[in-house]
Short mmCIF file of N, CA, C and O in Angstrom, two decimals:
data_model
loop_
_atom_site.label_atom_id
_atom_site.label_comp_id
_atom_site.label_asym_id
_atom_site.label_seq_id
_atom_site.Cartn_x
_atom_site.Cartn_y
_atom_site.Cartn_z
N TYR A 284 0.85 -1.16 0.00
CA TYR A 284 0.00 0.00 0.00
C TYR A 284 0.90 1.23 0.00
O TYR A 284 1.75 1.37 0.87
N VAL A 285 0.74 2.11 -0.96
CA VAL A 285 1.57 3.31 -1.08
C VAL A 285 0.81 4.49 -0.47
O VAL A 285 -0.33 4.75 -0.83
N THR A 286 1.49 5.19 0.41
CA THR A 286 0.86 6.36 1.03
C THR A 286 1.88 7.48 1.17
O THR A 286 3.05 7.22 1.41
N ASP A 287 1.41 8.70 0.99
CA ASP A 287 2.30 9.85 1.14
C ASP A 287 1.93 10.68 2.36
O ASP A 287 2.32 11.83 2.49
N ARG A 288 1.20 10.10 3.28
CA ARG A 288 0.78 10.78 4.51
C ARG A 288 1.64 10.32 5.67
O ARG A 288 2.08 9.16 5.70
N PRO A 289 1.90 11.19 6.64
CA PRO A 289 2.76 10.82 7.77
C PRO A 289 2.22 9.65 8.59
O PRO A 289 2.96 8.80 9.02
N GLY A 290 0.92 9.58 8.77
CA GLY A 290 0.34 8.47 9.52
C GLY A 290 -0.32 7.52 8.55
O GLY A 290 -0.59 7.84 7.41
N THR A 291 -0.55 6.32 8.99
CA THR A 291 -1.22 5.36 8.11
C THR A 291 -2.64 5.13 8.62
O THR A 291 -2.90 5.26 9.81
N PRO A 292 -3.53 4.78 7.72
CA PRO A 292 -4.86 4.41 8.17
C PRO A 292 -4.74 3.12 8.99
O PRO A 292 -3.65 2.57 9.14
N LYS A 293 -5.84 2.65 9.48
CA LYS A 293 -5.82 1.41 10.24
C LYS A 293 -5.07 0.35 9.43
O LYS A 293 -5.40 0.07 8.29
N LYS A 294 -4.00 -0.18 10.04
CA LYS A 294 -3.18 -1.16 9.33
C LYS A 294 -3.91 -2.48 9.19
O LYS A 294 -4.56 -2.94 10.11
N ILE A 295 -3.77 -3.05 8.01
CA ILE A 295 -4.37 -4.34 7.72
C ILE A 295 -3.25 -5.37 7.69
O ILE A 295 -2.24 -5.19 7.00
N GLN A 296 -3.43 -6.43 8.44
CA GLN A 296 -2.41 -7.46 8.53
C GLN A 296 -2.10 -8.03 7.15
O GLN A 296 -3.00 -8.27 6.34
N GLY A 297 -0.81 -8.19 6.87
CA GLY A 297 -0.40 -8.74 5.59
C GLY A 297 -0.08 -7.70 4.54
O GLY A 297 0.42 -8.02 3.47
N ARG A 298 -0.37 -6.43 4.83
CA ARG A 298 -0.05 -5.36 3.88
C ARG A 298 1.21 -4.63 4.33
O ARG A 298 1.46 -4.48 5.52
N GLU A 299 1.98 -4.20 3.37
CA GLU A 299 3.15 -3.36 3.63
C GLU A 299 2.77 -1.93 3.27
O GLU A 299 2.13 -1.71 2.23
N TYR A 300 3.16 -0.99 4.07
CA TYR A 300 2.87 0.42 3.82
C TYR A 300 4.18 1.12 3.50
O TYR A 300 5.12 1.08 4.31
N VAL A 301 4.27 1.71 2.32
CA VAL A 301 5.51 2.35 1.87
C VAL A 301 5.24 3.76 1.35
O VAL A 301 4.11 4.10 1.01
N GLN A 302 6.32 4.52 1.26
CA GLN A 302 6.26 5.86 0.68
C GLN A 302 6.43 5.74 -0.84
O GLN A 302 7.02 4.78 -1.34
N PRO A 303 5.92 6.72 -1.59
CA PRO A 303 5.95 6.64 -3.07
C PRO A 303 7.34 6.42 -3.67
O PRO A 303 7.45 5.80 -4.73
N GLN A 304 8.39 6.89 -3.03
CA GLN A 304 9.73 6.74 -3.60
C GLN A 304 10.08 5.27 -3.82
O GLN A 304 10.83 4.93 -4.73
N TRP A 305 9.50 4.37 -3.03
CA TRP A 305 9.76 2.94 -3.20
C TRP A 305 9.38 2.48 -4.60
O TRP A 305 10.10 1.69 -5.22
N VAL A 306 8.27 2.98 -5.11
CA VAL A 306 7.79 2.59 -6.44
C VAL A 306 8.82 3.01 -7.49
O VAL A 306 9.25 2.21 -8.32
N PHE A 307 9.24 4.27 -7.45
CA PHE A 307 10.18 4.79 -8.44
C PHE A 307 11.55 4.13 -8.33
O PHE A 307 12.16 3.79 -9.34
N ASP A 308 12.03 3.95 -7.11
CA ASP A 308 13.33 3.30 -6.94
C ASP A 308 13.29 1.85 -7.40
O ASP A 308 14.25 1.36 -7.99
N SER A 309 12.18 1.16 -7.16
CA SER A 309 12.06 -0.23 -7.61
C SER A 309 12.03 -0.30 -9.13
O SER A 309 12.67 -1.17 -9.74
N VAL A 310 11.30 0.59 -9.77
CA VAL A 310 11.24 0.62 -11.23
C VAL A 310 12.63 0.93 -11.79
O VAL A 310 13.10 0.27 -12.72
N ASN A 311 13.29 1.93 -11.24
CA ASN A 311 14.62 2.31 -11.73
C ASN A 311 15.64 1.19 -11.54
O ASN A 311 16.51 0.99 -12.39
N ALA A 312 15.54 0.45 -10.44
CA ALA A 312 16.47 -0.65 -10.17
C ALA A 312 16.09 -1.92 -10.92
O ALA A 312 16.86 -2.87 -10.96
N ARG A 313 14.87 -1.95 -11.47
CA ARG A 313 14.34 -3.12 -12.19
C ARG A 313 14.25 -4.34 -11.29
O ARG A 313 14.43 -5.48 -11.73
N VAL A 314 13.99 -4.09 -10.01
CA VAL A 314 13.81 -5.17 -9.04
C VAL A 314 12.94 -4.64 -7.91
O VAL A 314 12.99 -3.45 -7.59
N GLN A 315 12.11 -5.50 -7.34
CA GLN A 315 11.27 -5.07 -6.23
C GLN A 315 12.16 -4.95 -4.99
O GLN A 315 12.68 -5.94 -4.48
N LEU A 316 12.34 -3.72 -4.53
CA LEU A 316 13.23 -3.46 -3.40
C LEU A 316 12.56 -3.84 -2.08
O LEU A 316 11.34 -3.81 -1.96
N PRO A 317 13.38 -4.17 -1.07
CA PRO A 317 12.82 -4.42 0.26
C PRO A 317 12.11 -3.16 0.75
O PRO A 317 12.54 -2.04 0.47
N VAL A 318 11.03 -3.34 1.47
CA VAL A 318 10.20 -2.20 1.86
C VAL A 318 10.63 -1.53 3.16
O VAL A 318 10.21 -0.40 3.43
N HIS A 319 11.47 -2.16 3.97
CA HIS A 319 11.75 -1.61 5.30
C HIS A 319 12.36 -0.20 5.26
O HIS A 319 12.09 0.61 6.13
N LYS A 320 13.17 0.11 4.26
CA LYS A 320 13.77 1.45 4.19
C LYS A 320 12.77 2.50 3.71
O LYS A 320 13.04 3.69 3.80
N TYR A 321 11.64 2.08 3.20
CA TYR A 321 10.64 2.99 2.63
C TYR A 321 9.36 3.03 3.45
O TYR A 321 8.34 3.52 2.99
N ALA A 322 9.42 2.50 4.66
CA ALA A 322 8.23 2.47 5.53
C ALA A 322 7.73 3.88 5.80
O ALA A 322 8.51 4.85 5.76
N VAL A 323 6.46 4.00 6.08
CA VAL A 323 5.87 5.30 6.39
C VAL A 323 6.57 5.86 7.63
O VAL A 323 6.73 5.18 8.63
N GLY A 324 7.06 7.09 7.50
CA GLY A 324 7.74 7.76 8.61
C GLY A 324 9.24 7.52 8.64
O GLY A 324 9.95 8.16 9.40
N ALA A 325 9.75 6.59 7.83
CA ALA A 325 11.19 6.30 7.82
C ALA A 325 11.94 7.38 7.04
O ALA A 325 11.39 8.00 6.13
N ASP A 326 13.19 7.59 7.41
CA ASP A 326 14.06 8.45 6.61
C ASP A 326 14.40 7.68 5.35
O ASP A 326 14.95 6.57 5.41
N LEU A 327 14.09 8.25 4.21
CA LEU A 327 14.26 7.56 2.93
C LEU A 327 15.73 7.50 2.51
O LEU A 327 16.51 8.41 2.79
N PRO A 328 16.10 6.45 1.79
CA PRO A 328 17.44 6.40 1.22
C PRO A 328 17.54 7.44 0.11
O PRO A 328 16.52 7.93 -0.38
N PRO A 329 18.76 7.77 -0.31
CA PRO A 329 18.89 8.77 -1.37
C PRO A 329 18.25 8.27 -2.67
O PRO A 329 18.31 7.08 -2.98
N HIS A 330 17.62 9.18 -3.39
CA HIS A 330 17.06 8.83 -4.70
C HIS A 330 18.19 8.93 -5.71
O HIS A 330 18.81 9.98 -5.85
N LEU A 331 18.47 7.85 -6.41
CA LEU A 331 19.58 7.81 -7.36
C LEU A 331 19.04 7.82 -8.77
O LEU A 331 18.17 7.04 -9.13
N SER A 332 19.59 8.70 -9.58
CA SER A 332 19.13 8.83 -10.96
C SER A 332 19.55 7.61 -11.78
O SER A 332 20.70 7.18 -11.72
N PRO A 333 18.63 7.08 -12.58
CA PRO A 333 19.00 5.98 -13.46
C PRO A 333 19.77 6.47 -14.69
O PRO A 333 20.26 5.67 -15.46
N PHE A 334 19.89 7.78 -14.85
CA PHE A 334 20.53 8.35 -16.02
C PHE A 334 21.98 8.74 -15.79
O PHE A 334 22.63 9.27 -16.68
N VAL A 335 22.49 8.50 -14.59
CA VAL A 335 23.86 8.87 -14.25
C VAL A 335 24.71 7.61 -14.13
O VAL A 335 24.31 6.65 -13.47
N ASP A 336 25.86 7.60 -14.79
CA ASP A 336 26.82 6.51 -14.64
C ASP A 336 27.76 6.92 -13.51
O ASP A 336 28.70 7.69 -13.72
N ASP A 337 27.50 6.41 -12.32
CA ASP A 337 28.25 6.83 -11.14
C ASP A 337 29.73 6.53 -11.27
O ASP A 337 30.56 7.32 -10.82
N THR A 338 30.09 5.41 -11.87
CA THR A 338 31.50 5.06 -12.03
C THR A 338 32.21 6.08 -12.89
O THR A 338 33.30 6.55 -12.55
N ARG A 339 31.59 6.47 -13.99
CA ARG A 339 32.20 7.49 -14.86
C ARG A 339 32.28 8.85 -14.18
O ARG A 339 33.18 9.63 -14.44
N GLU A 340 31.32 9.13 -13.31
CA GLU A 340 31.31 10.40 -12.57
C GLU A 340 32.39 10.42 -11.49
O GLU A 340 32.73 11.48 -10.97
N GLY A 341 32.88 9.25 -11.11
CA GLY A 341 33.95 9.18 -10.12
C GLY A 341 33.48 9.02 -8.69
O GLY A 341 34.29 9.08 -7.77
N TYR A 342 32.19 8.81 -8.48
CA TYR A 342 31.68 8.61 -7.12
C TYR A 342 30.50 7.64 -7.19
O TYR A 342 29.52 7.89 -7.88
N VAL A 343 30.65 6.52 -6.49
CA VAL A 343 29.57 5.54 -6.43
C VAL A 343 29.01 5.55 -5.01
O VAL A 343 29.68 5.12 -4.07
N PRO A 344 27.79 6.08 -4.84
CA PRO A 344 27.19 6.12 -3.50
C PRO A 344 27.02 4.70 -2.92
O PRO A 344 26.83 3.73 -3.66
N ALA A 345 27.07 4.61 -1.61
CA ALA A 345 26.94 3.32 -0.94
C ALA A 345 25.61 2.66 -1.29
O ALA A 345 25.54 1.44 -1.48
N TYR A 346 24.55 3.46 -1.42
CA TYR A 346 23.24 2.87 -1.74
C TYR A 346 23.22 2.31 -3.16
O TYR A 346 22.54 1.32 -3.42
N ARG A 347 23.97 2.90 -4.08
CA ARG A 347 24.07 2.35 -5.44
C ARG A 347 24.69 0.96 -5.38
O ARG A 347 24.24 0.03 -6.05
N THR A 348 25.73 0.81 -4.57
CA THR A 348 26.38 -0.49 -4.42
C THR A 348 25.40 -1.52 -3.86
O THR A 348 25.35 -2.66 -4.31
N GLU A 349 24.60 -1.10 -2.89
CA GLU A 349 23.59 -1.99 -2.31
C GLU A 349 22.53 -2.37 -3.36
O GLU A 349 22.14 -3.54 -3.46
N LEU A 350 22.08 -1.40 -4.15
CA LEU A 350 21.11 -1.70 -5.20
C LEU A 350 21.68 -2.64 -6.24
O LEU A 350 21.00 -3.56 -6.70
N ASP A 351 22.94 -2.44 -6.61
CA ASP A 351 23.59 -3.34 -7.58
C ASP A 351 23.65 -4.76 -7.04
O ASP A 351 23.41 -5.72 -7.77
N ARG A 352 23.95 -4.91 -5.75
CA ARG A 352 24.01 -6.24 -5.13
C ARG A 352 22.63 -6.90 -5.18
O ARG A 352 22.51 -8.08 -5.53
N LEU A 353 21.58 -6.13 -4.87
CA LEU A 353 20.22 -6.67 -4.92
C LEU A 353 19.84 -7.09 -6.33
O LEU A 353 19.18 -8.12 -6.53
N ARG A 354 20.26 -6.31 -7.32
CA ARG A 354 19.95 -6.64 -8.72
C ARG A 354 20.65 -7.94 -9.14
O ARG A 354 20.07 -8.77 -9.84
N VAL A 355 21.90 -8.11 -8.71
CA VAL A 355 22.63 -9.34 -9.03
C VAL A 355 21.95 -10.53 -8.37
O VAL A 355 21.74 -11.57 -9.00
N GLU A 356 21.57 -10.38 -7.08
CA GLU A 356 20.89 -11.47 -6.37
C GLU A 356 19.56 -11.84 -7.03
O GLU A 356 19.17 -13.00 -7.02
N ALA A 357 18.88 -10.84 -7.60
CA ALA A 357 17.59 -11.08 -8.25
C ALA A 357 17.76 -11.62 -9.67
O ALA A 357 16.78 -12.01 -10.31
N GLY A 358 18.99 -11.61 -10.17
CA GLY A 358 19.25 -12.14 -11.50
C GLY A 358 18.95 -11.17 -12.63
O GLY A 358 18.82 -11.59 -13.77
N VAL A 359 18.83 -9.88 -12.33
CA VAL A 359 18.55 -8.90 -13.38
C VAL A 359 19.79 -8.11 -13.79
O VAL A 359 19.72 -7.23 -14.64
N ALA A 360 20.94 -8.43 -13.18
CA ALA A 360 22.19 -7.76 -13.54
C ALA A 360 23.34 -8.73 -13.31
O ALA A 360 23.24 -9.65 -12.51
N GLU A 361 24.41 -8.49 -14.04
CA GLU A 361 25.61 -9.29 -13.84
C GLU A 361 26.57 -8.52 -12.96
O GLU A 361 26.61 -7.29 -13.00
N SER A 362 27.36 -9.24 -12.21
CA SER A 362 28.35 -8.61 -11.35
C SER A 362 29.55 -8.19 -12.18
O SER A 362 30.10 -8.99 -12.93
N VAL A 363 29.93 -6.92 -12.07
CA VAL A 363 31.10 -6.41 -12.77
C VAL A 363 31.96 -5.70 -11.74
O VAL A 363 31.53 -4.74 -11.11
N ALA A 364 33.16 -6.20 -11.55
CA ALA A 364 34.09 -5.57 -10.61
C ALA A 364 34.68 -4.32 -11.22
O ALA A 364 34.89 -4.24 -12.43
N VAL A 365 34.96 -3.33 -10.41
CA VAL A 365 35.55 -2.08 -10.88
C VAL A 365 36.89 -2.35 -11.54
O VAL A 365 37.23 -1.77 -12.57
N ASP A 366 37.68 -3.29 -11.01
CA ASP A 366 38.97 -3.63 -11.60
C ASP A 366 38.80 -4.17 -13.02
O ASP A 366 39.62 -3.90 -13.89
N ASP A 367 37.72 -4.94 -13.27
CA ASP A 367 37.47 -5.47 -14.61
C ASP A 367 37.18 -4.35 -15.59
O ASP A 367 37.61 -4.39 -16.73
N VAL A 368 36.45 -3.33 -15.17
CA VAL A 368 36.14 -2.19 -16.03
C VAL A 368 37.41 -1.46 -16.38
O VAL A 368 37.66 -1.11 -17.53
N ASP A 369 38.31 -1.26 -15.40
CA ASP A 369 39.56 -0.57 -15.66
C ASP A 369 40.43 -1.36 -16.64
O ASP A 369 41.07 -0.79 -17.51
N LYS A 370 40.45 -2.68 -16.52
CA LYS A 370 41.24 -3.53 -17.42
C LYS A 370 40.72 -3.41 -18.85
O LYS A 370 41.49 -3.34 -19.80
N ASP A 371 39.39 -3.39 -19.02
CA ASP A 371 38.82 -3.29 -20.35
C ASP A 371 39.20 -1.97 -21.00
O ASP A 371 39.51 -1.93 -22.18
N ASP A 372 39.23 -0.89 -20.25
CA ASP A 372 39.58 0.41 -20.80
C ASP A 372 41.05 0.48 -21.17
O ASP A 372 41.43 1.12 -22.14
N SER A 373 41.93 -0.19 -20.42
CA SER A 373 43.36 -0.11 -20.68
C SER A 373 43.77 -0.96 -21.87
O SER A 373 44.83 -0.76 -22.44
N ASP A 374 42.94 -1.95 -22.27
CA ASP A 374 43.28 -2.81 -23.40
C ASP A 374 43.06 -2.13 -24.73
O ASP A 374 43.54 -2.58 -25.76
N GLU A 375 42.30 -1.05 -24.76
CA GLU A 375 41.97 -0.40 -26.03
C GLU A 375 43.11 0.43 -26.56
O GLU A 375 43.95 0.94 -25.99
#
């Protein structure tokens, strides 16, 4: 259940209550993210743009690394080590 209000209506057992950012972050990550970080009233994780290549920018936020790990575990991404990327660039 997605809600943008500080309090939740009467909670129904078996439902998860999340803030809207969970929807966008899950779509951007292409995997259903765990809901605990997006619970109503929780401090939200940083919103990361899907249009930015963090490695090329020179800074990979910790939450990006966590999202990448979740994507690999879900089978929607392959694991690529930073050292492997550097080796590919040096071979050209």
